[in-house]
Short mmCIF file of N, CA and C in Angstrom, two decimals:
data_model
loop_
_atom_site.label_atom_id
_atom_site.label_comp_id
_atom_site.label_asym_id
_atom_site.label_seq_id
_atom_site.Cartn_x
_atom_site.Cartn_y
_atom_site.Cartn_z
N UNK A 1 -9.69 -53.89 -8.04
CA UNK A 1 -9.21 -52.53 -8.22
C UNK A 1 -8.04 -52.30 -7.26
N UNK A 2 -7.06 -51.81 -7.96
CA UNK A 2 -5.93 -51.50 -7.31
C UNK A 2 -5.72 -50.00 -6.74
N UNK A 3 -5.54 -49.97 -5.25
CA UNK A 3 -5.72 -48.10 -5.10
C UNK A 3 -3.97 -47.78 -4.59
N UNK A 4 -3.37 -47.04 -5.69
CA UNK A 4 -2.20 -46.49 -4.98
C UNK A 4 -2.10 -45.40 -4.36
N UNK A 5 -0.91 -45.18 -4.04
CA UNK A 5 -0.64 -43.25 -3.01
C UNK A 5 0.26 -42.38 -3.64
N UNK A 6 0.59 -42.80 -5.31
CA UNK A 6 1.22 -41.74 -5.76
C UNK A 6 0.91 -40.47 -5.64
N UNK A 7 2.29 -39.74 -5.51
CA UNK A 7 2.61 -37.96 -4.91
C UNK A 7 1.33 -37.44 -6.45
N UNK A 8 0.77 -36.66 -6.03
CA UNK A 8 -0.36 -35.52 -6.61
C UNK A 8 -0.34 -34.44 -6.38
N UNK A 9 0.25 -33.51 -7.54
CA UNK A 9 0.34 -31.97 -7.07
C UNK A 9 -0.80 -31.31 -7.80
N UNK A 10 -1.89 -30.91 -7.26
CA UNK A 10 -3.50 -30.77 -7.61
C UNK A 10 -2.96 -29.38 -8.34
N UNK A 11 -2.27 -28.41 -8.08
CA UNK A 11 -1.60 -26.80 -8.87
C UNK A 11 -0.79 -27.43 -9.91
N UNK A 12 0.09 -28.25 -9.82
CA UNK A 12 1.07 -28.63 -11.15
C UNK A 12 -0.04 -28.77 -12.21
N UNK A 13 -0.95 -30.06 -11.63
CA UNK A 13 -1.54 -30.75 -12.80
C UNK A 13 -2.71 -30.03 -13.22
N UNK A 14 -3.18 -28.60 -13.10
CA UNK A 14 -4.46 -27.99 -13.38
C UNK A 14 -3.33 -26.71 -14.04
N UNK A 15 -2.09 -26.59 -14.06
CA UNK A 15 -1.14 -25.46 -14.88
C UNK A 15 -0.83 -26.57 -15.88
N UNK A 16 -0.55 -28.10 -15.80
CA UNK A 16 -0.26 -28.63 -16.88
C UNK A 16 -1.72 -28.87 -18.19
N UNK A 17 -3.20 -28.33 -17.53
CA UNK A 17 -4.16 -28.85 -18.18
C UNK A 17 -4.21 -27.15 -18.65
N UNK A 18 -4.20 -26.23 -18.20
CA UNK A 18 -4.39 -25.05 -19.03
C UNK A 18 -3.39 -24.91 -19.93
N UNK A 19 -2.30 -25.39 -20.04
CA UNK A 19 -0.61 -25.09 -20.50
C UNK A 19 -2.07 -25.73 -21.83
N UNK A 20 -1.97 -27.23 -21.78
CA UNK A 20 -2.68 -27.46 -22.91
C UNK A 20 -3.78 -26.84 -23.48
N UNK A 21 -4.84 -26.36 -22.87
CA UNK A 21 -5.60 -25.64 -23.38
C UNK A 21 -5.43 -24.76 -24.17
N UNK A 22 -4.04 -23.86 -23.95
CA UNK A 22 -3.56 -22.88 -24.37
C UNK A 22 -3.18 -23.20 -26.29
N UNK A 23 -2.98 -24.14 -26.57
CA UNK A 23 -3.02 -24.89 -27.45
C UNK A 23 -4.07 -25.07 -28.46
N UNK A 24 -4.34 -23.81 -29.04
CA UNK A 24 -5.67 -23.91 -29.66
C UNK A 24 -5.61 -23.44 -30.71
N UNK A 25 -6.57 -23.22 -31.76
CA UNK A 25 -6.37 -22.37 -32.93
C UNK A 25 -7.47 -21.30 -32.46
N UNK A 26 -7.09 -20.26 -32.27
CA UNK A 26 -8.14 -19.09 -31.94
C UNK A 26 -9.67 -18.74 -32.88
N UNK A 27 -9.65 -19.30 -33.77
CA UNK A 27 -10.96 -19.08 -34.49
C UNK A 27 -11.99 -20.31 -33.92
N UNK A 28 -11.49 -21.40 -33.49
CA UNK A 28 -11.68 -22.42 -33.06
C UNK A 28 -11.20 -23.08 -31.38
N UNK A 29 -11.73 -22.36 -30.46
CA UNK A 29 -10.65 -21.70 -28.88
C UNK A 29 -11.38 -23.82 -28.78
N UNK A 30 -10.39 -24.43 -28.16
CA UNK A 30 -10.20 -25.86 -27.90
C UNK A 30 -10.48 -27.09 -28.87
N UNK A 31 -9.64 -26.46 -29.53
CA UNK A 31 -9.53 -27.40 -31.06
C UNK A 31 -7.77 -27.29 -31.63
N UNK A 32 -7.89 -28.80 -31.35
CA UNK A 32 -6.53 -29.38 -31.76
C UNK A 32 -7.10 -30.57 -33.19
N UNK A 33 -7.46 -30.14 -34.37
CA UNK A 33 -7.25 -31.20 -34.87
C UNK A 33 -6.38 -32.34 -34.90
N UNK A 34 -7.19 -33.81 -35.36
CA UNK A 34 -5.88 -34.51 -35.55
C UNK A 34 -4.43 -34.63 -36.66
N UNK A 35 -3.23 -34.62 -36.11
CA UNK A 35 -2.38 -34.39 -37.29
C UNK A 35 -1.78 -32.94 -37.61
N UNK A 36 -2.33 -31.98 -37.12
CA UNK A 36 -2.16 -30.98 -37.46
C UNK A 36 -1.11 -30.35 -36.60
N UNK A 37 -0.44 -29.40 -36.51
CA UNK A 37 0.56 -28.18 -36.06
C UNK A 37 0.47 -28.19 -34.48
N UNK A 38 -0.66 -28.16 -34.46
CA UNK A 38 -1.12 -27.59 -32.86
C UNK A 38 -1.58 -28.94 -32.22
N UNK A 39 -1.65 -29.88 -33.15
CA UNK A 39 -2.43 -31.55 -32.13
C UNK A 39 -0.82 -31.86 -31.87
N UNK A 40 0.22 -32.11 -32.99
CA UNK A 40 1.62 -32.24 -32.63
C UNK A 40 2.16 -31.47 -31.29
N UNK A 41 2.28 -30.34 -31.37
CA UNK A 41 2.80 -29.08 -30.39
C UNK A 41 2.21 -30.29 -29.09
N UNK A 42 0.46 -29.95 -28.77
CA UNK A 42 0.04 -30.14 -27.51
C UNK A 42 0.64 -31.63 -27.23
N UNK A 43 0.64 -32.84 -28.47
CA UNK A 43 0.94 -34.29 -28.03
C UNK A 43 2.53 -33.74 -27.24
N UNK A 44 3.17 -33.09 -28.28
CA UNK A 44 4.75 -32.55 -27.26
C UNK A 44 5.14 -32.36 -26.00
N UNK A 45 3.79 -31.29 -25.93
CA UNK A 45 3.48 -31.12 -24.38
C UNK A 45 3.11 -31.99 -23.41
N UNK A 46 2.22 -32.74 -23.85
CA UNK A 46 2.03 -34.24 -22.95
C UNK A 46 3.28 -35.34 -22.97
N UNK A 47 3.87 -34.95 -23.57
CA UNK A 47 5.19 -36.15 -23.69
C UNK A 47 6.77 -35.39 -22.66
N UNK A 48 6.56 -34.10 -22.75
CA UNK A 48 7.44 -33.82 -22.18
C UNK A 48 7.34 -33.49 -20.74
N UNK A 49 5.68 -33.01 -20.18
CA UNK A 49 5.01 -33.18 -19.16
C UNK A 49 5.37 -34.35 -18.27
N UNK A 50 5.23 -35.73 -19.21
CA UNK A 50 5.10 -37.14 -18.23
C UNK A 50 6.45 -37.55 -18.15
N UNK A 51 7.66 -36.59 -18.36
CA UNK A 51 9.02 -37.38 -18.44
C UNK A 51 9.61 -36.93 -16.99
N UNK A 52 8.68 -35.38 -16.38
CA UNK A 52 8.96 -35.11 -15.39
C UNK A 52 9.03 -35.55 -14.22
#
């Protein structure tokens, strides 16, 4: 097992996990089907998240 010391901002990454949460269909509060409108949107969000 390899242990590194990459920088961890514990506030970024708990605003980047609600940002996604936020991502829901409201009849259904944490549901992103797959393929759908809102699984696209949130994958967006994770892609544009990790470029930071």
């Amino acid at each position: 097992m390899t242990i590194s010391n990459l920088p961890l901002d514990a506030d970024r990454l708990w605003a980047d996990i609600m940002d996604l949460a936020e991502i829901t269909d409201p009849a259904r509060p944490y549901t992103r089907r797959s393929f759908t409108a809102l699984f696209l949107e949130g994958r967006a969000l994770v892609a544009q998240r990790a470029k930071l």
